[in-house]
Coordinates of N, CA and C in Angstrom, one line a residue:
M101 N 23.1 81.3 128.9 CA 22.5 80.0 128.8 C 20.9 80.2 128.7
N102 N 20.5 80.9 128.4 CA 19.1 81.2 128.2 C 18.3 80.2 127.4
D103 N 19.3 80.0 126.4 CA 18.9 78.9 125.2 C 19.4 77.4 125.4
L104 N 18.9 76.9 126.2 CA 19.4 75.4 126.8 C 19.7 74.5 125.7
S105 N 18.9 74.9 124.5 CA 19.2 73.6 123.3 C 20.4 73.6 122.8
K106 N 21.4 74.9 123.1 CA 22.4 74.8 122.4 C 23.6 74.1 123.1
Y107 N 22.9 73.7 124.3 CA 24.2 73.0 125.2 C 23.7 71.4 125.7
T108 N 24.6 70.7 125.9 CA 24.7 69.4 126.6 C 25.2 69.4 127.8
K109 N 24.1 68.8 128.6 CA 24.6 68.9 130.1 C 25.1 67.4 130.3
I110 N 26.4 67.4 131.0 CA 26.8 66.3 131.3 C 27.2 65.9 132.7
T111 N 27.2 64.8 133.2 CA 27.4 64.3 134.5 C 28.0 62.8 134.8
G112 N 28.7 63.0 135.8 CA 29.3 61.4 136.2 C 28.6 60.7 137.2
H113 N 27.3 61.2 137.2 CA 26.4 60.3 137.9 C 25.6 59.2 137.2
Y114 N 25.6 58.0 137.6 CA 25.1 57.0 136.8 C 23.8 57.0 136.6
M115 N 22.6 58.0 137.2 CA 21.4 58.1 136.7 C 21.6 59.7 136.1
A116 N 22.3 59.7 135.1 CA 22.2 60.9 134.3 C 21.0 61.4 133.8
D117 N 20.4 60.4 133.1 CA 19.2 60.9 132.7 C 18.2 61.6 133.4
R118 N 18.3 61.2 134.9 CA 17.5 61.9 136.2 C 17.4 63.1 135.9
F119 N 18.8 63.8 135.6 CA 19.2 65.0 135.6 C 19.1 65.7 134.4
N120 N 18.5 65.0 133.4 CA 18.3 65.5 131.9 C 19.6 66.0 131.5
A121 N 20.7 65.1 131.7 CA 22.0 65.1 131.3 C 22.6 63.9 130.5
Q122 N 23.7 63.9 130.1 CA 24.5 62.7 129.4 C 25.5 62.2 130.5
F123 N 25.6 61.1 130.4 CA 26.8 60.3 131.3 C 28.0 60.4 130.7
V124 N 28.8 60.9 131.7 CA 30.5 60.8 131.2 C 31.1 60.4 132.3
P125 N 31.9 59.3 132.3 CA 32.4 58.8 133.5 C 33.5 59.9 134.0
R126 N 33.8 60.0 135.3 CA 34.8 60.7 136.0 C 36.0 60.0 136.0
F127 N 37.2 60.7 136.0 CA 38.5 60.2 136.2 C 39.5 61.3 136.7
V128 N 40.7 60.8 137.0 CA 41.7 61.5 137.3 C 42.9 61.4 136.6
E129 N 43.7 62.3 136.8 CA 45.2 61.8 136.1 C 45.7 61.0 136.8
D130 N 46.6 60.1 136.0 CA 47.4 59.3 136.5 C 48.6 60.0 137.5
K131 N 47.9 60.2 138.6 CA 49.3 61.3 139.4 C 50.0 60.8 140.6
G132 N 48.8 59.7 141.2 CA 49.3 59.0 142.3 C 50.5 58.1 142.4
N133 N 50.9 57.8 143.7 CA 52.3 57.3 143.7 C 52.0 56.0 144.7
L134 N 52.5 54.9 144.4 CA 52.6 53.9 145.7 C 53.8 54.1 146.8
N135 N 53.2 54.6 147.7 CA 54.4 54.9 149.0 C 54.1 53.6 149.9
K136 N 55.3 53.0 150.2 CA 55.1 51.6 151.2 C 55.1 52.1 152.3
D137 N 55.4 53.3 153.0 CA 55.0 54.0 154.4 C 53.7 54.5 154.7
R138 N 52.6 54.1 154.0 CA 51.4 54.6 154.3 C 50.8 54.2 156.0
N139 N 50.5 55.1 156.7 CA 50.0 54.6 157.6 C 49.0 55.6 158.6
M140 N 48.3 56.5 157.7 CA 47.4 57.7 158.1 C 45.9 57.4 157.7
I141 N 45.2 57.4 158.6 CA 43.7 57.7 158.1 C 43.4 58.8 157.9
S142 N 42.8 59.3 156.6 CA 42.5 60.7 156.3 C 41.3 60.8 156.0
Q143 N 40.6 61.8 156.4 CA 38.9 62.4 156.1 C 39.2 63.6 155.6
L144 N 38.9 63.7 154.4 CA 39.2 65.3 153.8 C 37.8 65.9 153.3
I145 N 37.4 66.8 154.1 CA 36.0 67.3 153.8 C 36.4 69.1 153.1
S146 N 35.8 69.1 152.3 CA 35.8 70.6 151.5 C 34.7 71.5 151.9
G147 N 35.2 72.8 152.2 CA 34.2 73.9 152.5 C 34.1 73.6 153.9
D148 N 33.6 74.9 154.0 CA 33.2 75.3 155.5 C 31.8 74.6 155.8
N149 N 31.1 74.3 154.9 CA 29.6 73.8 155.2 C 29.9 72.3 155.0
Y150 N 30.7 71.9 156.1 CA 30.8 70.4 156.0 C 30.2 69.6 156.9
R151 N 30.0 68.4 156.7 CA 29.3 67.4 157.7 C 30.3 66.5 157.8
H152 N 30.5 65.9 159.2 CA 30.9 64.9 160.0 C 30.7 63.5 159.4
T153 N 31.6 62.7 159.2 CA 30.9 61.3 158.9 C 30.5 60.6 160.0
P154 N 29.7 59.5 160.0 CA 29.1 58.8 161.3 C 30.3 58.1 162.1
W155 N 31.3 58.1 161.5 CA 32.5 57.5 162.2 C 33.7 58.8 162.9
Y156 N 33.2 59.9 162.9 CA 33.9 60.9 163.0 C 34.3 60.8 164.4
G157 N 33.6 60.4 165.6 CA 34.0 60.3 167.0 C 35.0 59.5 167.3
D158 N 34.7 58.4 166.4 CA 35.7 57.2 166.4 C 37.1 57.4 166.0
M159 N 37.0 58.2 165.0 CA 38.4 58.8 164.4 C 39.0 59.7 165.5
I160 N 38.4 60.6 166.2 CA 38.8 61.5 167.2 C 39.5 61.0 168.3
R161 N 38.5 59.6 168.7 CA 39.2 58.8 169.8 C 40.5 58.0 169.2
M162 N 40.5 57.5 168.1 CA 41.8 56.8 167.6 C 43.2 57.9 167.7
K163 N 42.5 59.1 167.3 CA 43.5 60.1 167.0 C 44.2 60.6 168.5
S164 N 43.3 60.5 169.6 CA 43.8 60.8 170.8 C 44.7 59.4 171.5
K165 N 44.6 58.3 170.8 CA 45.1 56.9 171.1 C 46.5 57.3 170.5
G166 N 46.9 58.2 169.5 CA 48.0 58.3 168.9 C 48.1 57.7 167.6
I167 N 47.1 57.1 167.0 CA 46.9 56.6 165.5 C 46.9 57.8 164.8
P168 N 47.7 57.5 163.5 CA 47.8 58.8 162.7 C 46.3 58.9 161.9
V169 N 45.7 60.1 162.4 CA 44.4 60.6 162.0 C 44.7 61.9 161.5
L170 N 44.1 62.1 160.3 CA 44.0 63.4 159.5 C 42.5 63.7 159.2
I171 N 41.9 64.7 159.8 CA 40.6 65.3 159.6 C 41.0 67.0 159.2
A172 N 40.9 67.0 157.8 CA 40.9 68.4 157.1 C 40.1 68.6 156.1
G173 N 40.5 69.6 155.6 CA 39.7 70.1 154.5 C 38.9 71.4 154.4
S174 N 38.9 72.1 156.0 CA 38.4 73.4 155.9 C 39.0 73.9 157.1
S175 N 38.8 75.1 157.5 CA 39.6 75.9 158.6 C 38.7 75.4 160.1
K176 N 37.4 74.8 159.7 CA 36.7 74.2 161.0 C 37.2 72.6 161.4
Q177 N 38.2 72.3 160.5 CA 38.5 70.7 160.8 C 39.7 70.6 161.6
P178 N 39.9 69.7 162.3 CA 41.1 69.6 163.4 C 42.3 70.0 162.8
D179 N 42.4 69.5 161.7 CA 43.9 69.6 161.0 C 43.6 70.8 159.8
G180 N 42.8 71.4 159.9 CA 42.8 72.8 158.7 C 42.8 72.3 157.6
I181 N 43.2 73.0 156.6 CA 43.5 72.8 155.2 C 44.6 72.2 154.7
V182 N 44.4 71.5 153.6 CA 45.5 70.6 153.2 C 45.3 70.4 151.6
M183 N 46.5 69.9 151.0 CA 46.4 70.0 149.7 C 46.4 68.1 149.6
D184 N 45.1 67.6 148.9 CA 45.1 66.2 148.9 C 46.3 65.5 148.4
W185 N 46.6 66.0 147.2 CA 47.7 65.6 146.6 C 49.0 65.1 147.3
D186 N 49.2 66.1 148.6 CA 50.2 66.0 149.3 C 50.3 65.0 150.2
V187 N 48.8 65.0 151.1 CA 48.6 64.0 152.0 C 48.0 62.7 151.6
L188 N 47.6 62.5 150.3 CA 47.5 61.0 150.0 C 48.4 60.0 149.9
P189 N 49.8 60.5 149.8 CA 50.7 59.4 149.3 C 51.1 58.8 150.8
N190 N 50.8 59.4 152.2 CA 50.8 59.0 153.3 C 49.6 58.3 154.2
T191 N 48.5 58.0 153.1 CA 47.3 57.8 153.7 C 47.1 56.1 153.4
S192 N 46.7 55.6 154.5 CA 46.4 54.2 154.4 C 45.0 53.8 153.7
I193 N 44.3 54.5 154.3 CA 42.6 54.6 154.2 C 41.9 55.8 154.3
L194 N 41.2 56.3 153.1 CA 40.5 57.3 153.0 C 38.9 57.2 153.6
T195 N 38.5 58.4 154.6 CA 37.2 57.8 154.7 C 36.3 59.1 154.0
H196 N 35.0 58.3 153.5 CA 34.5 59.3 152.4 C 32.7 58.8 152.8
Y197 N 32.3 59.9 153.3 CA 30.8 59.8 153.4 C 30.0 60.8 152.9
K198 N 29.3 60.5 151.8 CA 28.6 61.5 151.1 C 27.3 60.9 150.6
D199 N 26.2 61.2 151.4 CA 24.9 60.3 151.1 C 24.2 61.2 149.8
Y200 N 24.6 62.0 149.2 CA 23.7 62.7 147.8 C 25.0 62.8 146.8
G201 N 24.5 63.2 145.8 CA 25.4 63.5 144.5 C 26.1 62.3 143.9
I202 N 27.2 62.9 143.2 CA 28.4 62.0 142.5 C 29.7 62.0 143.6
S203 N 30.3 60.9 143.2 CA 31.6 60.8 143.9 C 32.4 61.9 144.1
C204 N 33.0 62.1 145.0 CA 34.3 63.4 145.4 C 35.5 63.1 144.4
T205 N 36.2 64.2 143.9 CA 37.5 63.8 143.2 C 38.6 63.5 144.3
C206 N 38.4 64.0 145.3 CA 39.3 63.2 146.5 C 39.2 61.6 146.5
M207 N 38.3 61.3 146.3 CA 38.1 59.6 146.8 C 38.7 59.0 145.5
L208 N 38.3 59.7 144.1 CA 39.1 59.2 142.9 C 40.9 59.4 142.9
K209 N 41.1 60.4 143.4 CA 42.4 60.8 143.6 C 43.0 59.4 144.8
A210 N 42.3 59.1 145.6 CA 42.7 58.2 146.3 C 42.9 57.0 145.8
L211 N 41.9 56.3 145.2 CA 42.2 55.3 144.4 C 43.2 55.2 143.3
D212 N 43.5 56.4 142.6 CA 44.5 56.5 141.9 C 45.9 56.2 142.5
H213 N 45.9 56.4 143.8 CA 47.2 56.2 144.8 C 47.0 54.9 145.2
G214 N 45.9 54.0 144.9 CA 45.8 52.7 145.3 C 45.2 52.5 146.8
I215 N 44.6 53.6 147.3 CA 44.5 53.7 148.6 C 42.8 53.2 148.7
P216 N 42.4 52.3 149.7 CA 41.4 51.6 149.8 C 40.4 52.8 150.3
V217 N 39.0 53.0 149.8 CA 38.0 53.9 150.5 C 37.2 53.5 151.1
Y218 N 37.0 53.7 152.4 CA 35.9 53.3 153.6 C 34.7 54.3 153.5
M219 N 33.5 53.4 153.1 CA 32.4 54.0 152.7 C 31.3 53.1 153.0
T220 N 30.0 53.3 152.6 CA 29.0 52.4 152.9 C 28.8 51.7 151.5
K221 N 28.3 50.7 151.4 CA 27.9 49.9 150.2 C 26.7 50.6 149.6
Q222 N 25.8 51.3 150.4 CA 24.6 52.2 149.6 C 25.4 53.3 149.0
Q223 N 26.5 53.8 149.6 CA 27.0 55.1 148.7 C 27.7 54.6 147.6
W224 N 28.5 53.4 147.6 CA 29.1 52.6 146.4 C 28.2 52.6 145.4
L225 N 26.8 52.2 145.8 CA 25.7 52.1 144.8 C 25.3 53.3 144.0
T226 N 25.4 54.4 144.8 CA 24.5 55.3 144.5 C 25.4 56.6 144.1
Q227 N 26.4 56.6 144.2 CA 27.6 57.6 143.6 C 27.8 57.4 142.3
G228 N 27.7 56.4 141.6 CA 28.0 56.1 140.5 C 29.6 55.6 140.4
I229 N 29.8 54.9 141.1 CA 31.1 54.3 141.3 C 31.2 52.7 141.3
S230 N 29.9 52.2 141.3 CA 29.9 50.6 141.4 C 30.7 49.8 140.1
D231 N 31.2 50.7 139.2 CA 31.9 49.8 138.3 C 33.3 49.6 138.8
I232 N 33.6 50.3 139.8 CA 34.8 50.0 140.4 C 34.7 48.8 141.7
P233 N 35.4 47.7 141.2 CA 35.0 46.5 142.0 C 35.0 47.0 143.7
E234 N 34.4 46.0 144.4 CA 34.2 45.9 145.8 C 35.6 46.2 146.6
E235 N 36.5 45.3 146.0 CA 37.7 44.9 146.5 C 38.6 46.1 146.7
C236 N 38.4 47.3 146.2 CA 38.9 48.7 146.3 C 38.4 49.4 147.4
F237 N 37.5 48.9 148.1 CA 37.0 49.7 149.4 C 36.7 48.5 150.4
I238 N 36.8 49.2 151.5 CA 36.4 48.6 152.9 C 34.9 49.2 153.2
F239 N 34.1 48.4 153.7 CA 32.8 48.9 153.7 C 32.2 48.7 155.2
A240 N 31.9 50.1 155.9 CA 31.4 50.4 156.9 C 30.3 49.5 157.3
D241 N 29.6 48.7 156.3 CA 28.7 47.6 156.7 C 29.1 46.6 157.3
D242 N 30.4 46.2 157.0 CA 31.2 45.1 157.2 C 32.6 45.3 158.5
H243 N 32.8 46.4 158.7 CA 33.8 46.7 159.5 C 33.9 48.1 160.1
N244 N 34.3 48.0 161.6 CA 34.1 49.4 162.2 C 35.6 50.2 161.4
I245 N 35.9 51.5 161.6 CA 36.9 52.3 161.4 C 38.2 51.8 161.5
E246 N 38.4 51.2 162.9 CA 39.6 50.5 163.3 C 40.0 49.5 162.5
E247 N 39.0 48.6 162.4 CA 39.2 47.2 161.6 C 39.7 47.5 160.4
A248 N 38.9 48.7 159.7 CA 39.2 48.9 158.6 C 40.7 49.6 158.0
Y249 N 40.8 50.2 159.2 CA 42.4 50.9 159.2 C 43.4 49.8 159.1
N250 N 43.3 48.9 160.1 CA 44.1 47.8 160.1 C 44.1 46.9 159.0
I251 N 43.0 46.4 158.3 CA 43.1 45.8 157.0 C 43.7 46.8 156.0
S252 N 43.6 48.1 155.9 CA 44.2 49.0 154.9 C 45.9 48.8 155.1
L253 N 46.2 48.7 156.3 CA 47.7 48.6 156.4 C 48.4 47.5 155.6
T254 N 47.5 46.6 155.2 CA 48.2 45.3 154.3 C 47.4 45.3 152.7
A255 N 46.5 46.2 152.6 CA 46.2 46.3 151.3 C 47.1 46.2 150.2
D256 N 46.5 45.7 149.2 CA 47.4 45.3 147.8 C 47.1 46.8 147.2
N257 N 47.9 47.8 147.3 CA 47.8 49.2 146.8 C 48.1 49.1 145.3
E258 N 48.8 48.2 144.9 CA 49.0 48.2 143.3 C 48.0 47.6 142.5
H259 N 47.3 46.7 143.1 CA 46.1 46.1 142.7 C 44.9 47.0 142.5
I260 N 44.8 48.0 143.4 CA 43.6 48.9 143.6 C 44.1 49.9 142.7
Q261 N 45.4 50.7 142.6 CA 45.5 51.4 141.6 C 45.6 51.1 140.4
N262 N 46.0 49.8 139.7 CA 45.7 49.2 138.3 C 44.3 49.0 138.0
T263 N 43.4 48.5 138.9 CA 42.2 48.3 138.8 C 41.4 49.7 138.6
F264 N 41.7 50.6 139.3 CA 40.8 52.0 139.1 C 41.4 52.5 137.8
R265 N 42.7 52.4 137.5 CA 43.2 53.2 136.4 C 42.6 52.6 135.0
G266 N 42.4 51.3 135.1 CA 41.7 50.4 134.0 C 40.6 50.5 133.9
I267 N 39.7 51.1 134.6 CA 38.4 51.7 134.4 C 38.0 53.0 134.3
K268 N 38.5 53.9 135.1 CA 38.4 55.3 135.2 C 39.7 55.9 134.8
N269 N 39.7 56.2 133.3 CA 40.8 56.8 132.7 C 40.1 57.7 131.6
L270 N 41.3 58.5 130.9 CA 40.9 59.6 130.0 C 40.3 58.9 128.6
K271 N 40.9 57.6 128.3 CA 40.5 56.7 127.2 C 39.0 56.6 127.3
S272 N 38.6 55.9 128.3 CA 37.2 55.6 128.7 C 36.2 56.7 128.6
T273 N 36.8 57.8 129.1 CA 35.9 58.9 129.3 C 36.0 59.5 128.1
A274 N 36.9 59.7 127.2 CA 36.8 60.2 125.4 C 35.9 59.5 124.8
S275 N 35.9 58.3 125.0 CA 35.0 57.6 124.3 C 33.5 57.8 124.4
W276 N 33.1 58.2 125.6 CA 31.8 58.9 126.1 C 31.5 60.1 125.7
M277 N 32.5 61.0 125.6 CA 32.6 62.3 125.2 C 32.3 62.2 123.8
E278 N 33.0 61.3 122.8 CA 32.9 61.2 121.4 C 31.5 60.9 121.0
K279 N 30.9 60.1 121.8 CA 29.4 59.6 121.6 C 28.4 60.7 121.5
I280 N 28.8 61.5 122.7 CA 28.1 62.8 122.9 C 28.1 63.8 121.5
L281 N 29.3 63.8 121.5 CA 29.7 65.0 120.2 C 29.2 64.5 118.9

């Protein structure tokens, strides 16, 4: 990598030019399923250098009240390490808090399952995912986590899944890659 002129840097961040890169939208394979018996709040944080979400304390309180809450992703999390593809079919809402960089793959996997994502509007704008309509999200700006959870229990998961797959897919990503090549 000593001669950077031989390489093209790509990123899924909407401000790719700021990183001297070309924009290529991120997607996940169509692997998510629509499970009618979803009832869990999931927060999946990868790595041991985790940061808790601002609503972590509320989620712990909900968990102690018997609401099915999963906080996993590292050995330091209450529920340890899990496979996201395994827990997402039972997830009603995924919490996502990341105040830097691009969107996490797990969030994209959740949307592919038709799961609404709980985050702030600012994160929706700055993580390069504002091309996915607001109706696929429940914003922390408008609802606390327990309200969002109750809303998620009646979400139109098929609509969320179809909307996401219509925007973030291999075909749309391929067209961006072809332009670069």
